[in-house]
Amino acid sequence: MTSIVSISEIAFLIGDPARTNMLFCLQTSEMASAADLTRAAGVAPSTASEHLAKLTQAGLITATQMGRHRYFALASPQVAELLDGMDALASKLAPNGPPSLRNDQAALHARTCGDHLAGHIGVALTQSLLANGHIRQNGNTLTLSRSGRALLHDLDVPLDPLTQSPRRLLSLCHDWSEDAFHLGGGLGGALLQTFLARDWMRRPKGRTFVDITPKGRTILRKAFGINANAPASG
Amino acid sequence: MTSIVSISEIAFLIGDPARTNMLFCLQTSEMASAADLTRAAGVAPSTASEHLAKLTQAGLITATQMGRHRYFALASPQVAELLDGMDALASKLAPNGPPSLRNDQAALHARTCGDHLAGHIGVALTQSLLANGHIRQNGNTLTLSRSGRALLHDLDVPLDPLTQSPRRLLSLCHDWSEDAFHLGGGLGGALLQTFLARDWMRRPKGRTFVDITPKGRTILRKAFGINANAPASG
DNA sequence: ATCACATTTCGGCTATGACCGAAACATGAC
DNA sequence: GTCATGTTTCGGTCATAGCCGAAATGTGAT
């Protein structure tokens, strides 16, 4: 039952590339489905399932069934801290190695966090929605306003399937790179999905960030007042 | 040459029991020969040698030849911190597992973190040094004041070798058990070394904490105003 | 009930890493 | 020089984890 006995077992679990990818995907997302993580890991669903089972059994991640999906999350902030520490050490040991997520400008600019947008753009989008009253925040509860519904209608974001889903429609998720919050939940997912479908953004295969197309830039500016130019390079 | 590429490689290296034993041996001993570590790992010398080569090449530990021995040490305080974090997580995940550092009163009271003091006493010592102006904190930089130098002189802590070493003299290191900071760096190491040499503290063989002798209690109270009684047992 | 989709279980293949013992290579002691 | 000691390299064995595809399970939609 109780499974983790030693430090080496934890390290062993983290020490597989597929699992590392999953964990780092979860680090930036409050929740991700098994399918999301399968994509993140770059392995077959069956293989991903095995990895997830191990991580869950060890207590590094938690799983909650929602409908026919299973959503995973890091089990505790300590796990995130540990991953963070490893990331820091890794980039210290290999300063000329591949850019880690933490130092990757593209990723910091428009990361994906599970199935929704994060990073600079994710936060800006969220703040725009709040500032314009499309989403209202009362204490811990978030509501979609009438104007918000109208906006989503204009953008052709299908809302009905979301409200029927057991998944929370709106939730804020802490963004480590911006030290702010970005929109998660069903709507966060639907927005990114729409952006990708309309070719406003593109996700490089297997990466955890998106590139914003010129068309996307225009939309972001018009609809949300966001200047989505590439991260400052000068 | 440059070897570590990713987080999973670091975790992979730590994720082998033999190597974990070696690393944790180094965490408490600052220097150990290949033979020591072979014993710690519980494998054949040839096998141990392979492990040490990998750890060294990855930059997790450093090796220095001395005579016909080779002495190893953790490459940086960050490595020690990482091991500490893993230990903390491991004991959290296996609360009914073998008694871990985290639940060990003696350890929480006066842990060692790498080569320096941590836990309740480590934090108290650090706060005393700061409160009395022996160490001054300006933003992120720490400086040893004139009174601090005098104190170290009184305690017969050799300072010259430290200032010449490439290692940072002063650094604060987050203490998970106290949720505060304790003194690391070269001075942190030198202090503990002095305490042990003067028999103010004793480290049980192979453990990662120290016991404070009556003599040590007196010194801590006089020099630092610290009440170093055993942890509250009632 | 039937279908579609998300996830898990199973069987089997393959690669790799941990391990040891024997031998080689140092280095210091004599 | 020879010897003993500490450490590394080499050759070969063995166990196991990762991987996949196919089939099974379970859940929600129709």
Short mmCIF file of N, CA and C in Angstrom, two decimals, chain A residues 59-183:
data_model
loop_
_atom_site.label_atom_id
_atom_site.label_comp_id
_atom_site.label_asym_id
_atom_site.label_seq_id
_atom_site.Cartn_x
_atom_site.Cartn_y
_atom_site.Cartn_z
N GLY A 59 2.50 8.56 -4.54
CA GLY A 59 2.03 9.74 -3.83
C GLY A 59 2.62 11.03 -4.34
N LEU A 60 3.24 11.00 -5.49
CA LEU A 60 3.79 12.24 -6.04
C LEU A 60 2.70 13.03 -6.75
N ILE A 61 1.73 12.35 -7.29
CA ILE A 61 0.61 13.04 -7.93
C ILE A 61 -0.70 12.44 -7.42
N THR A 62 -1.75 13.19 -7.62
CA THR A 62 -3.07 12.69 -7.23
C THR A 62 -3.95 12.60 -8.46
N ALA A 63 -4.90 11.72 -8.42
CA ALA A 63 -5.80 11.53 -9.55
C ALA A 63 -7.23 11.71 -9.08
N THR A 64 -8.01 12.41 -9.88
CA THR A 64 -9.43 12.51 -9.57
C THR A 64 -10.23 12.24 -10.83
N GLN A 65 -11.17 11.36 -10.66
CA GLN A 65 -12.01 10.98 -11.79
C GLN A 65 -13.06 12.05 -12.01
N MET A 66 -13.20 12.48 -13.26
CA MET A 66 -14.25 13.43 -13.58
C MET A 66 -14.83 13.01 -14.91
N GLY A 67 -16.04 12.51 -14.84
CA GLY A 67 -16.61 12.00 -16.06
C GLY A 67 -15.75 10.86 -16.56
N ARG A 68 -15.53 10.83 -17.84
CA ARG A 68 -14.70 9.72 -18.33
C ARG A 68 -13.24 10.11 -18.43
N HIS A 69 -12.92 11.28 -17.89
CA HIS A 69 -11.52 11.68 -17.85
C HIS A 69 -10.97 11.45 -16.46
N ARG A 70 -9.65 11.38 -16.41
CA ARG A 70 -9.02 11.35 -15.10
C ARG A 70 -8.04 12.50 -15.07
N TYR A 71 -8.22 13.35 -14.11
CA TYR A 71 -7.34 14.51 -14.01
C TYR A 71 -6.29 14.30 -12.94
N PHE A 72 -5.11 14.72 -13.27
CA PHE A 72 -3.98 14.54 -12.35
C PHE A 72 -3.46 15.89 -11.90
N ALA A 73 -2.84 15.90 -10.74
CA ALA A 73 -2.20 17.11 -10.23
C ALA A 73 -1.06 16.71 -9.32
N LEU A 74 -0.11 17.59 -9.14
CA LEU A 74 0.96 17.32 -8.18
C LEU A 74 0.33 17.18 -6.80
N ALA A 75 0.87 16.24 -6.03
CA ALA A 75 0.22 15.92 -4.76
C ALA A 75 0.42 17.01 -3.72
N SER A 76 1.48 17.77 -3.81
CA SER A 76 1.72 18.79 -2.79
C SER A 76 2.70 19.82 -3.31
N PRO A 77 2.68 21.00 -2.70
CA PRO A 77 3.62 22.04 -3.10
C PRO A 77 5.07 21.59 -2.96
N GLN A 78 5.30 20.68 -2.03
CA GLN A 78 6.68 20.21 -1.86
C GLN A 78 7.20 19.51 -3.09
N VAL A 79 6.30 18.80 -3.75
CA VAL A 79 6.74 18.14 -4.99
C VAL A 79 7.15 19.20 -6.01
N ALA A 80 6.34 20.23 -6.10
CA ALA A 80 6.66 21.30 -7.04
C ALA A 80 7.99 21.95 -6.68
N GLU A 81 8.20 22.15 -5.39
CA GLU A 81 9.45 22.75 -4.95
C GLU A 81 10.64 21.90 -5.34
N LEU A 82 10.45 20.60 -5.15
CA LEU A 82 11.54 19.69 -5.48
C LEU A 82 11.86 19.76 -6.97
N LEU A 83 10.84 19.76 -7.79
CA LEU A 83 11.04 19.83 -9.23
C LEU A 83 11.75 21.14 -9.58
N ASP A 84 11.32 22.17 -8.92
CA ASP A 84 11.93 23.47 -9.14
C ASP A 84 13.42 23.42 -8.80
N GLY A 85 13.74 22.81 -7.68
CA GLY A 85 15.13 22.68 -7.27
C GLY A 85 15.95 21.90 -8.27
N MET A 86 15.35 20.84 -8.79
CA MET A 86 16.07 20.03 -9.77
C MET A 86 16.29 20.83 -11.04
N ASP A 87 15.28 21.58 -11.41
CA ASP A 87 15.39 22.41 -12.61
C ASP A 87 16.52 23.42 -12.44
N ALA A 88 16.54 24.05 -11.28
CA ALA A 88 17.59 25.03 -11.02
C ALA A 88 18.97 24.38 -11.09
N LEU A 89 19.09 23.24 -10.45
CA LEU A 89 20.38 22.57 -10.46
C LEU A 89 20.77 22.15 -11.86
N ALA A 90 19.79 21.64 -12.59
CA ALA A 90 20.09 21.18 -13.95
C ALA A 90 20.61 22.32 -14.80
N SER A 91 19.96 23.48 -14.69
CA SER A 91 20.43 24.56 -15.56
C SER A 91 21.77 25.10 -15.06
N LYS A 92 22.04 24.92 -13.80
CA LYS A 92 23.36 25.32 -13.30
C LYS A 92 24.44 24.38 -13.81
N LEU A 93 24.13 23.09 -13.81
CA LEU A 93 25.13 22.11 -14.22
C LEU A 93 25.35 22.13 -15.72
N ALA A 94 24.35 22.53 -16.46
CA ALA A 94 24.49 22.56 -17.92
C ALA A 94 24.10 23.93 -18.44
N PRO A 95 24.90 24.94 -18.12
CA PRO A 95 24.54 26.30 -18.51
C PRO A 95 24.45 26.46 -20.02
N ASN A 96 25.18 25.62 -20.73
CA ASN A 96 25.11 25.69 -22.18
C ASN A 96 24.25 24.59 -22.76
N GLY A 97 23.54 23.92 -21.90
CA GLY A 97 22.66 22.85 -22.37
C GLY A 97 21.42 23.44 -23.02
N PRO A 98 20.45 22.60 -23.28
CA PRO A 98 19.22 23.08 -23.90
C PRO A 98 18.51 24.00 -22.91
N PRO A 99 17.89 25.03 -23.39
CA PRO A 99 17.22 25.98 -22.51
C PRO A 99 16.14 25.27 -21.72
N SER A 100 16.16 25.45 -20.43
CA SER A 100 15.11 24.84 -19.64
C SER A 100 13.87 25.73 -19.74
N LEU A 101 12.76 25.14 -19.40
CA LEU A 101 11.50 25.85 -19.48
C LEU A 101 11.63 27.23 -18.84
N ARG A 102 12.32 27.19 -17.70
CA ARG A 102 12.44 28.38 -16.90
C ARG A 102 13.17 29.51 -17.64
N ASN A 103 14.07 29.13 -18.53
CA ASN A 103 14.86 30.16 -19.20
C ASN A 103 14.45 30.34 -20.66
N ASP A 104 13.41 29.64 -21.03
CA ASP A 104 13.02 29.65 -22.43
C ASP A 104 12.06 30.82 -22.67
N GLN A 105 12.53 31.79 -23.41
CA GLN A 105 11.72 33.00 -23.61
C GLN A 105 10.37 32.68 -24.24
N ALA A 106 10.40 31.81 -25.24
CA ALA A 106 9.14 31.49 -25.91
C ALA A 106 8.15 30.91 -24.90
N ALA A 107 8.67 30.03 -24.04
CA ALA A 107 7.79 29.38 -23.08
C ALA A 107 7.26 30.39 -22.07
N LEU A 108 8.12 31.28 -21.61
CA LEU A 108 7.67 32.24 -20.62
C LEU A 108 6.62 33.17 -21.22
N HIS A 109 6.72 33.35 -22.52
CA HIS A 109 5.81 34.27 -23.18
C HIS A 109 4.41 33.69 -23.31
N ALA A 110 4.34 32.49 -23.79
CA ALA A 110 3.02 31.89 -23.99
C ALA A 110 3.08 30.39 -23.74
N ARG A 111 3.27 30.05 -22.49
CA ARG A 111 3.29 28.66 -22.09
C ARG A 111 1.90 28.07 -22.18
N THR A 112 1.85 26.75 -22.21
CA THR A 112 0.58 26.10 -21.95
C THR A 112 0.71 25.40 -20.61
N CYS A 113 -0.39 25.41 -19.92
CA CYS A 113 -0.43 24.85 -18.58
C CYS A 113 -1.55 23.83 -18.63
N GLY A 114 -1.18 22.57 -18.80
CA GLY A 114 -2.21 21.59 -19.06
C GLY A 114 -2.87 21.93 -20.38
N ASP A 115 -4.15 22.20 -20.35
CA ASP A 115 -4.85 22.44 -21.60
C ASP A 115 -5.16 23.92 -21.81
N HIS A 116 -4.57 24.80 -20.98
CA HIS A 116 -4.91 26.21 -21.14
C HIS A 116 -3.66 27.08 -21.23
N LEU A 117 -3.88 28.33 -21.46
CA LEU A 117 -2.78 29.26 -21.68
C LEU A 117 -2.18 29.74 -20.37
N ALA A 118 -0.85 29.90 -20.37
CA ALA A 118 -0.19 30.46 -19.20
C ALA A 118 0.92 31.38 -19.68
N GLY A 119 1.81 31.72 -18.77
CA GLY A 119 2.88 32.62 -19.15
C GLY A 119 2.37 34.04 -19.30
N HIS A 120 3.15 34.86 -19.94
CA HIS A 120 2.83 36.28 -20.06
C HIS A 120 1.46 36.49 -20.71
N ILE A 121 1.25 35.82 -21.82
CA ILE A 121 -0.01 35.99 -22.54
C ILE A 121 -1.18 35.43 -21.75
N GLY A 122 -0.97 34.28 -21.13
CA GLY A 122 -2.05 33.70 -20.35
C GLY A 122 -2.51 34.63 -19.24
N VAL A 123 -1.54 35.25 -18.58
CA VAL A 123 -1.87 36.15 -17.49
C VAL A 123 -2.54 37.42 -18.03
N ALA A 124 -1.99 37.95 -19.12
CA ALA A 124 -2.55 39.17 -19.69
C ALA A 124 -4.00 38.94 -20.13
N LEU A 125 -4.23 37.81 -20.73
CA LEU A 125 -5.59 37.47 -21.16
C LEU A 125 -6.54 37.43 -19.96
N THR A 126 -6.08 36.79 -18.93
CA THR A 126 -6.90 36.67 -17.73
C THR A 126 -7.20 38.05 -17.13
N GLN A 127 -6.17 38.87 -17.06
CA GLN A 127 -6.38 40.20 -16.48
C GLN A 127 -7.31 41.04 -17.33
N SER A 128 -7.20 40.86 -18.63
CA SER A 128 -8.10 41.58 -19.52
C SER A 128 -9.54 41.16 -19.28
N LEU A 129 -9.75 39.86 -19.15
CA LEU A 129 -11.11 39.37 -18.92
C LEU A 129 -11.67 39.91 -17.62
N LEU A 130 -10.83 39.99 -16.62
CA LEU A 130 -11.28 40.51 -15.32
C LEU A 130 -11.51 42.02 -15.39
N ALA A 131 -10.56 42.71 -16.03
CA ALA A 131 -10.63 44.17 -16.07
C ALA A 131 -11.87 44.64 -16.83
N ASN A 132 -12.24 43.91 -17.86
CA ASN A 132 -13.37 44.32 -18.67
C ASN A 132 -14.70 43.76 -18.15
N GLY A 133 -14.62 43.10 -17.03
CA GLY A 133 -15.85 42.61 -16.42
C GLY A 133 -16.45 41.40 -17.12
N HIS A 134 -15.69 40.76 -17.97
CA HIS A 134 -16.21 39.55 -18.60
C HIS A 134 -16.27 38.42 -17.58
N ILE A 135 -15.32 38.48 -16.68
CA ILE A 135 -15.33 37.53 -15.57
C ILE A 135 -15.33 38.35 -14.30
N ARG A 136 -16.15 37.94 -13.34
CA ARG A 136 -16.20 38.68 -12.08
C ARG A 136 -15.72 37.79 -10.96
N GLN A 137 -15.00 38.41 -10.06
CA GLN A 137 -14.41 37.66 -8.96
C GLN A 137 -15.02 38.14 -7.64
N ASN A 138 -15.72 37.24 -6.95
CA ASN A 138 -16.26 37.56 -5.63
C ASN A 138 -15.64 36.61 -4.64
N GLY A 139 -14.63 37.10 -3.93
CA GLY A 139 -13.95 36.20 -3.02
C GLY A 139 -13.33 35.08 -3.82
N ASN A 140 -13.73 33.86 -3.49
CA ASN A 140 -13.13 32.71 -4.17
C ASN A 140 -13.92 32.26 -5.39
N THR A 141 -15.09 32.83 -5.57
CA THR A 141 -15.92 32.34 -6.66
C THR A 141 -15.83 33.25 -7.87
N LEU A 142 -15.77 32.63 -9.01
CA LEU A 142 -15.69 33.36 -10.27
C LEU A 142 -16.98 33.16 -11.04
N THR A 143 -17.46 34.21 -11.68
CA THR A 143 -18.65 34.06 -12.50
C THR A 143 -18.40 34.69 -13.86
N LEU A 144 -19.07 34.11 -14.84
CA LEU A 144 -18.99 34.62 -16.20
C LEU A 144 -20.14 35.61 -16.38
N SER A 145 -19.82 36.85 -16.72
CA SER A 145 -20.86 37.87 -16.83
C SER A 145 -21.57 37.78 -18.17
N ARG A 146 -22.63 38.58 -18.27
CA ARG A 146 -23.36 38.62 -19.54
C ARG A 146 -22.42 39.05 -20.68
N SER A 147 -21.61 40.07 -20.41
CA SER A 147 -20.70 40.53 -21.46
C SER A 147 -19.68 39.43 -21.81
N GLY A 148 -19.32 38.65 -20.80
CA GLY A 148 -18.40 37.55 -21.06
C GLY A 148 -19.02 36.53 -22.00
N ARG A 149 -20.28 36.22 -21.74
CA ARG A 149 -20.99 35.28 -22.62
C ARG A 149 -21.03 35.80 -24.04
N ALA A 150 -21.30 37.12 -24.14
CA ALA A 150 -21.38 37.72 -25.48
C ALA A 150 -20.03 37.61 -26.19
N LEU A 151 -18.98 37.89 -25.45
CA LEU A 151 -17.64 37.82 -26.04
C LEU A 151 -17.36 36.41 -26.56
N LEU A 152 -17.69 35.42 -25.76
CA LEU A 152 -17.43 34.04 -26.16
C LEU A 152 -18.27 33.69 -27.38
N HIS A 153 -19.48 34.21 -27.39
CA HIS A 153 -20.32 33.97 -28.56
C HIS A 153 -19.67 34.55 -29.81
N ASP A 154 -19.17 35.78 -29.70
CA ASP A 154 -18.50 36.42 -30.83
C ASP A 154 -17.29 35.60 -31.31
N LEU A 155 -16.62 35.04 -30.36
CA LEU A 155 -15.41 34.27 -30.71
C LEU A 155 -15.75 32.85 -31.14
N ASP A 156 -17.04 32.52 -31.11
CA ASP A 156 -17.46 31.17 -31.48
C ASP A 156 -16.88 30.10 -30.56
N VAL A 157 -16.77 30.47 -29.31
CA VAL A 157 -16.34 29.46 -28.34
C VAL A 157 -17.59 28.76 -27.86
N PRO A 158 -17.69 27.46 -28.07
CA PRO A 158 -18.89 26.73 -27.65
C PRO A 158 -18.95 26.66 -26.14
N LEU A 159 -20.03 27.18 -25.58
CA LEU A 159 -20.12 27.28 -24.13
C LEU A 159 -20.94 26.15 -23.52
N ASP A 160 -21.95 25.71 -24.27
CA ASP A 160 -22.87 24.73 -23.70
C ASP A 160 -22.18 23.46 -23.18
N PRO A 161 -21.34 22.86 -24.00
CA PRO A 161 -20.71 21.62 -23.51
C PRO A 161 -19.93 21.86 -22.21
N LEU A 162 -19.43 23.08 -22.05
CA LEU A 162 -18.63 23.36 -20.86
C LEU A 162 -19.49 23.40 -19.60
N THR A 163 -20.63 24.06 -19.72
CA THR A 163 -21.45 24.21 -18.53
C THR A 163 -22.03 22.88 -18.09
N GLN A 164 -22.11 21.95 -19.04
CA GLN A 164 -22.65 20.64 -18.67
C GLN A 164 -21.57 19.71 -18.12
N SER A 165 -20.32 20.06 -18.41
CA SER A 165 -19.24 19.19 -17.95
C SER A 165 -19.09 19.30 -16.44
N PRO A 166 -18.66 18.24 -15.81
CA PRO A 166 -18.48 18.30 -14.36
C PRO A 166 -17.29 19.19 -13.98
N ARG A 167 -16.44 19.44 -14.93
CA ARG A 167 -15.25 20.24 -14.65
C ARG A 167 -15.64 21.68 -14.33
N ARG A 168 -14.97 22.28 -13.39
CA ARG A 168 -15.23 23.69 -13.07
C ARG A 168 -15.02 24.54 -14.31
N LEU A 169 -15.96 25.45 -14.54
CA LEU A 169 -15.87 26.29 -15.73
C LEU A 169 -14.73 27.29 -15.61
N LEU A 170 -14.64 27.90 -14.44
CA LEU A 170 -13.66 28.97 -14.25
C LEU A 170 -12.80 28.66 -13.04
N SER A 171 -11.53 28.81 -13.21
CA SER A 171 -10.66 28.74 -12.03
C SER A 171 -9.37 29.47 -12.33
N LEU A 172 -8.81 30.01 -11.29
CA LEU A 172 -7.54 30.71 -11.45
C LEU A 172 -6.42 29.80 -10.96
N CYS A 173 -5.33 29.86 -11.67
CA CYS A 173 -4.25 28.94 -11.40
C CYS A 173 -2.98 29.78 -11.33
N HIS A 174 -2.23 29.57 -10.27
CA HIS A 174 -1.07 30.43 -10.05
C HIS A 174 0.00 30.21 -11.13
N ASP A 175 0.50 31.30 -11.63
CA ASP A 175 1.50 31.25 -12.70
C ASP A 175 2.88 31.56 -12.13
N TRP A 176 3.73 30.56 -12.08
CA TRP A 176 5.03 30.77 -11.43
C TRP A 176 5.91 31.76 -12.18
N SER A 177 5.76 31.80 -13.49
CA SER A 177 6.70 32.65 -14.22
C SER A 177 6.31 34.11 -14.14
N GLU A 178 5.02 34.38 -13.97
CA GLU A 178 4.59 35.77 -13.91
C GLU A 178 4.26 36.19 -12.48
N ASP A 179 4.22 35.24 -11.58
CA ASP A 179 3.78 35.49 -10.22
C ASP A 179 2.43 36.20 -10.23
N ALA A 180 1.51 35.61 -10.91
CA ALA A 180 0.16 36.15 -11.02
C ALA A 180 -0.75 34.95 -11.30
N PHE A 181 -1.96 35.24 -11.78
CA PHE A 181 -2.87 34.13 -12.03
C PHE A 181 -3.31 34.08 -13.49
N HIS A 182 -3.49 32.90 -13.98
CA HIS A 182 -4.05 32.76 -15.31
C HIS A 182 -5.31 31.89 -15.24
N LEU A 183 -6.11 31.99 -16.27
CA LEU A 183 -7.40 31.32 -16.26
C LEU A 183 -7.27 29.84 -16.62
#
